[in-house]
mmCIF file with all atom_site columns, C-alpha atoms in Angstrom:
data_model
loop_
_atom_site.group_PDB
_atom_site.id
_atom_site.type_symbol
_atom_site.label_atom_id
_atom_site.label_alt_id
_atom_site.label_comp_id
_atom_site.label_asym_id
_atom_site.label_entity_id
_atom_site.label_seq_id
_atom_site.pdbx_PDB_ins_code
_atom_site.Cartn_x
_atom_site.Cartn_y
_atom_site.Cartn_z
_atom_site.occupancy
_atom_site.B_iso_or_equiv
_atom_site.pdbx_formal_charge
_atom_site.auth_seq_id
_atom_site.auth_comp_id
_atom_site.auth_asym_id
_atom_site.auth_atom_id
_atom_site.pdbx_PDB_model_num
ATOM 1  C CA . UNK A 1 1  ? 325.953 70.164 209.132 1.00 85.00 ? 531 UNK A CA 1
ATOM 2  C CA . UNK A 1 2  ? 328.501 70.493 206.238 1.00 88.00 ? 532 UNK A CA 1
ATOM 3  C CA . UNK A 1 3  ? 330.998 67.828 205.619 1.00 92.00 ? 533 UNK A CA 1
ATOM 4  C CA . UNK A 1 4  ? 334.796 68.348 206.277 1.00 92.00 ? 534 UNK A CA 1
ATOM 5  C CA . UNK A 1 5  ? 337.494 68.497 204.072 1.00 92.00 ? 535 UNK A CA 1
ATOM 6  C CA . UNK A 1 6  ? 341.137 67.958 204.073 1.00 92.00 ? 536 UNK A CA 1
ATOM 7  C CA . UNK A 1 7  ? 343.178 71.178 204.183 1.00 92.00 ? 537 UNK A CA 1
ATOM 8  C CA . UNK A 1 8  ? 346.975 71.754 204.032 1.00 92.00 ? 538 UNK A CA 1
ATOM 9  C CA . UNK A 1 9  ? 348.417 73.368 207.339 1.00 89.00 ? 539 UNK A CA 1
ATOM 10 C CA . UNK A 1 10 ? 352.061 74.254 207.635 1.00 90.00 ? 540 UNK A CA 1
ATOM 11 C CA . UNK A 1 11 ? 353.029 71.044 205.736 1.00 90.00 ? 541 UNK A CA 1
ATOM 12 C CA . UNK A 1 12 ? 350.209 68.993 207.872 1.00 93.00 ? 542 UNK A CA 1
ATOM 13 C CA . UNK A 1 13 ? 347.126 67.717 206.492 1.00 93.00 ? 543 UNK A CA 1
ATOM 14 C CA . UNK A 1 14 ? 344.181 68.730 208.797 1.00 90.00 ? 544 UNK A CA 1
ATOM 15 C CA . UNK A 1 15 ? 340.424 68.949 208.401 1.00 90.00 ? 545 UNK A CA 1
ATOM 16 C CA . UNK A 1 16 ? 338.612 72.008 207.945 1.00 90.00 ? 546 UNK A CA 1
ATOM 17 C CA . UNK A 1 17 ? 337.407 73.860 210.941 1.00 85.00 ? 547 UNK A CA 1
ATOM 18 C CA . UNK A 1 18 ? 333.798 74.432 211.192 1.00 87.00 ? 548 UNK A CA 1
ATOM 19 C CA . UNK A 1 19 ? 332.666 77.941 210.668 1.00 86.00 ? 549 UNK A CA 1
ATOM 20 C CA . UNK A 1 20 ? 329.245 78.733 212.330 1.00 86.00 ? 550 UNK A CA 1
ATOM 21 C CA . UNK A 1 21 ? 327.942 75.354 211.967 1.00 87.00 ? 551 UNK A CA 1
ATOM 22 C CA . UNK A 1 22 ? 328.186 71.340 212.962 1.00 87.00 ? 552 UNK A CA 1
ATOM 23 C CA . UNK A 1 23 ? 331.420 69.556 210.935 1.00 90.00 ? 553 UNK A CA 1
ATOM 24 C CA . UNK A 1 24 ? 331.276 66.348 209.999 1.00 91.00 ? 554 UNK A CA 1
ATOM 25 C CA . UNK A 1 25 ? 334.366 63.574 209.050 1.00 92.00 ? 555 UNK A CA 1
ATOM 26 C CA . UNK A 1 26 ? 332.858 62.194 205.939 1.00 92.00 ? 556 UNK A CA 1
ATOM 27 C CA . UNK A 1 27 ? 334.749 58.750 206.183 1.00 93.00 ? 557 UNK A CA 1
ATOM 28 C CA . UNK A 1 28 ? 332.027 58.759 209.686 1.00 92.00 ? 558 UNK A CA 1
ATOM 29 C CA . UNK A 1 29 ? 328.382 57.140 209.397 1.00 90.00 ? 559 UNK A CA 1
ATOM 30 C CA . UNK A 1 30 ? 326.041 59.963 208.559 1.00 86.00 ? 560 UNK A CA 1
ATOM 31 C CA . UNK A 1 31 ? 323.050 60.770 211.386 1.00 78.00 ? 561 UNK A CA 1
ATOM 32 C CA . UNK A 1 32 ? 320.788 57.863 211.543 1.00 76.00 ? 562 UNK A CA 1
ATOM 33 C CA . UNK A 1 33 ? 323.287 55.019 210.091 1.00 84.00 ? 563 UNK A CA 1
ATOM 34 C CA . UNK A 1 34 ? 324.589 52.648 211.966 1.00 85.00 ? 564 UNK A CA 1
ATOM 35 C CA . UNK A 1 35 ? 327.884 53.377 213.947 1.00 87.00 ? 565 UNK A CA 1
ATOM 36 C CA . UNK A 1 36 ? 329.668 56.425 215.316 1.00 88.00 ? 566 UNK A CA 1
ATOM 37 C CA . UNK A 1 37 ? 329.665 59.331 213.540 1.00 87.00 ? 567 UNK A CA 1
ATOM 38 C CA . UNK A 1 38 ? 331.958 61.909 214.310 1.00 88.00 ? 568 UNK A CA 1
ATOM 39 C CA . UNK A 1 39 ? 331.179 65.628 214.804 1.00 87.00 ? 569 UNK A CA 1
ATOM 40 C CA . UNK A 1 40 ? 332.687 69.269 215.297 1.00 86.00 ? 570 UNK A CA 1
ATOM 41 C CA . UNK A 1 41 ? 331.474 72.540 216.712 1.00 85.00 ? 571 UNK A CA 1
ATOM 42 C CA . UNK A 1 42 ? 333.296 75.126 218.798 1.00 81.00 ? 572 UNK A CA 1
ATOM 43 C CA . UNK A 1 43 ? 331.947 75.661 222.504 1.00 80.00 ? 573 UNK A CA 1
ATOM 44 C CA . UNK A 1 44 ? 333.648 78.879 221.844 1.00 78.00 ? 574 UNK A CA 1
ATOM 45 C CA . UNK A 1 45 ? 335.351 80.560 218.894 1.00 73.00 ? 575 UNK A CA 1
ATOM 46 C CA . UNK A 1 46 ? 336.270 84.346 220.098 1.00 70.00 ? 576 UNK A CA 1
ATOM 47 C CA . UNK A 1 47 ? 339.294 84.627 218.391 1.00 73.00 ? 577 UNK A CA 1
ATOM 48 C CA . UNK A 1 48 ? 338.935 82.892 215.383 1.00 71.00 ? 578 UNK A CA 1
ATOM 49 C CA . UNK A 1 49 ? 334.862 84.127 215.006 1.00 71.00 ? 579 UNK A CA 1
ATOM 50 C CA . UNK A 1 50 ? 333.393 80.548 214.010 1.00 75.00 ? 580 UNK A CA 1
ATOM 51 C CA . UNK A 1 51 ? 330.887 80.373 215.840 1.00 80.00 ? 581 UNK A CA 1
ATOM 52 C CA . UNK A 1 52 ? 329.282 78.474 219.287 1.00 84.00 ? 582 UNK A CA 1
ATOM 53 C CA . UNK A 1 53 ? 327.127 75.804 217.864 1.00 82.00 ? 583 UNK A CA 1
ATOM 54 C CA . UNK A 1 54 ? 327.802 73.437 220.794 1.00 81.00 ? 584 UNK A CA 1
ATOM 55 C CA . UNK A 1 55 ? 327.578 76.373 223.859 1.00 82.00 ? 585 UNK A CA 1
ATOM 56 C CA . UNK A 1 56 ? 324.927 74.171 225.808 1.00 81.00 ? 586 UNK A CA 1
ATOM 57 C CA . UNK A 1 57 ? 327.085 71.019 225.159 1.00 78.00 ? 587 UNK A CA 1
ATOM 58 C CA . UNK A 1 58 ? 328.632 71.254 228.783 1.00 81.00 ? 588 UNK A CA 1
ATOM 59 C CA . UNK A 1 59 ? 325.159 71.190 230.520 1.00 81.00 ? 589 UNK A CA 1
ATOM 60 C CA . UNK A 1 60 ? 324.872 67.544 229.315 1.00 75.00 ? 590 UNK A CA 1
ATOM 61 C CA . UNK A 1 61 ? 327.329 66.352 231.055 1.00 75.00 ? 591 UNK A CA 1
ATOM 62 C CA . UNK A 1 62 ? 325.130 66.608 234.479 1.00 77.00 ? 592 UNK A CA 1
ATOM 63 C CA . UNK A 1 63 ? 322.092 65.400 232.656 1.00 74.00 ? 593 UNK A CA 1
ATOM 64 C CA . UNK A 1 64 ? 323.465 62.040 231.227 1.00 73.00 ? 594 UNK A CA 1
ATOM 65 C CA . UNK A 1 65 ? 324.824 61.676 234.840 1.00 75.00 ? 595 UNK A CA 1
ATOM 66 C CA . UNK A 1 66 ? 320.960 60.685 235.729 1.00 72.00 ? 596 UNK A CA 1
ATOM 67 C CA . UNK A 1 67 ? 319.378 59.427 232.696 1.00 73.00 ? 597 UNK A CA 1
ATOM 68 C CA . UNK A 1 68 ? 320.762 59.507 228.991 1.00 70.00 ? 598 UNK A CA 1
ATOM 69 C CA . UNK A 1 69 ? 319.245 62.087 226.792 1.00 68.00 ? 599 UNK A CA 1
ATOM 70 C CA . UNK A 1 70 ? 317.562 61.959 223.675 1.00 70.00 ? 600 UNK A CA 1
ATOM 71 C CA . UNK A 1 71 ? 319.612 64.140 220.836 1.00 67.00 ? 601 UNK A CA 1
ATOM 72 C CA . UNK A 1 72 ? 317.502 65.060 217.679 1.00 66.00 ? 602 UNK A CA 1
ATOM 73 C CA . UNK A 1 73 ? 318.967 66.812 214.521 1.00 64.00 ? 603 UNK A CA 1
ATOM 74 C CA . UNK A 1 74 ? 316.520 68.718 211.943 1.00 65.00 ? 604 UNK A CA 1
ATOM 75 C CA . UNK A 1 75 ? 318.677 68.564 208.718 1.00 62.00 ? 605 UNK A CA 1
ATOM 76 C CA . UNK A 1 76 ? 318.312 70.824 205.887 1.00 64.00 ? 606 UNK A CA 1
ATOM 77 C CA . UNK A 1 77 ? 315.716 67.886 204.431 1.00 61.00 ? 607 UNK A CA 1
ATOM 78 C CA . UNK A 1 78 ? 313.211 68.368 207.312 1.00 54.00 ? 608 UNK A CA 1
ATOM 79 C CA . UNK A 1 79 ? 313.664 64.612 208.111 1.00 54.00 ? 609 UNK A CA 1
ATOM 80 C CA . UNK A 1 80 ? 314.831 64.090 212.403 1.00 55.00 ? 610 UNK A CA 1
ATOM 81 C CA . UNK A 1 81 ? 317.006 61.873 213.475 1.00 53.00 ? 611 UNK A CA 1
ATOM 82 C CA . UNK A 1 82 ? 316.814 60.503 217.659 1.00 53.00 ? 612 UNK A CA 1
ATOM 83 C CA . UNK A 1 83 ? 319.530 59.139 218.907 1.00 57.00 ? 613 UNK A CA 1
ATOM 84 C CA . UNK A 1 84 ? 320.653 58.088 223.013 1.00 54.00 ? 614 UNK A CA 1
ATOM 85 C CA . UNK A 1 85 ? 323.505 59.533 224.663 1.00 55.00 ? 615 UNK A CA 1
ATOM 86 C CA . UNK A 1 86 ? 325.256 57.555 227.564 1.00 50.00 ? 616 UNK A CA 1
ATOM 87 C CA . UNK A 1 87 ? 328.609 59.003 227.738 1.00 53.00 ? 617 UNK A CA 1
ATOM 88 C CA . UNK A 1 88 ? 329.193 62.267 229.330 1.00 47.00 ? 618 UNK A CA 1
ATOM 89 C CA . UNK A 1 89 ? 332.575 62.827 227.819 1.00 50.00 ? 619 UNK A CA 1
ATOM 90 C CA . UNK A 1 90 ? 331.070 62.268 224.054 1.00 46.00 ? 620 UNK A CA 1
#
């Protein structure tokens, strides 16, 4: 998970894209604080070749239908955060 910057695009300030990896808006709680954090990934990146961190993110969908899942992330520190997922369009 890297944290995003703020790029200039044809006069338009953007954030970065992430490349091969999870992006993350930095003005967004981190994993594990309080609030909604907000995260980037391509499903698919053919074109531009960054990567398909979040390919299995559409099988979710049917699984938070029945009961909400349990979403862990292993950061770079080894430490895990758990967290609940009740919204199939998140």
């Amino acid at each position: 998970m890297v944290d995003l910057g703020i790029i200039d695009v044809a006069n338009e300030r953007s954030y970065e894209t992430p490349d091969n990896t999870v992006g993350h808006i930095p003005e967004t709680p981190n994993p594990g604080q309080q609030g909604k954090g907000w995260f980037f990934g391509h499903l698919e990146s053919f074109t531009a070749g960054e990567g398909n961190i979040f390919r299995h993110l559409p099988e979710f969908a049917d699984l938070i239908k029945e009961d909400p899942v349990d979403i862990y992330l292993q950061t770079k520190m080894q430490s895990s955060f758990m967290g609940h997922n009740y919204q199939p369009d998140a």
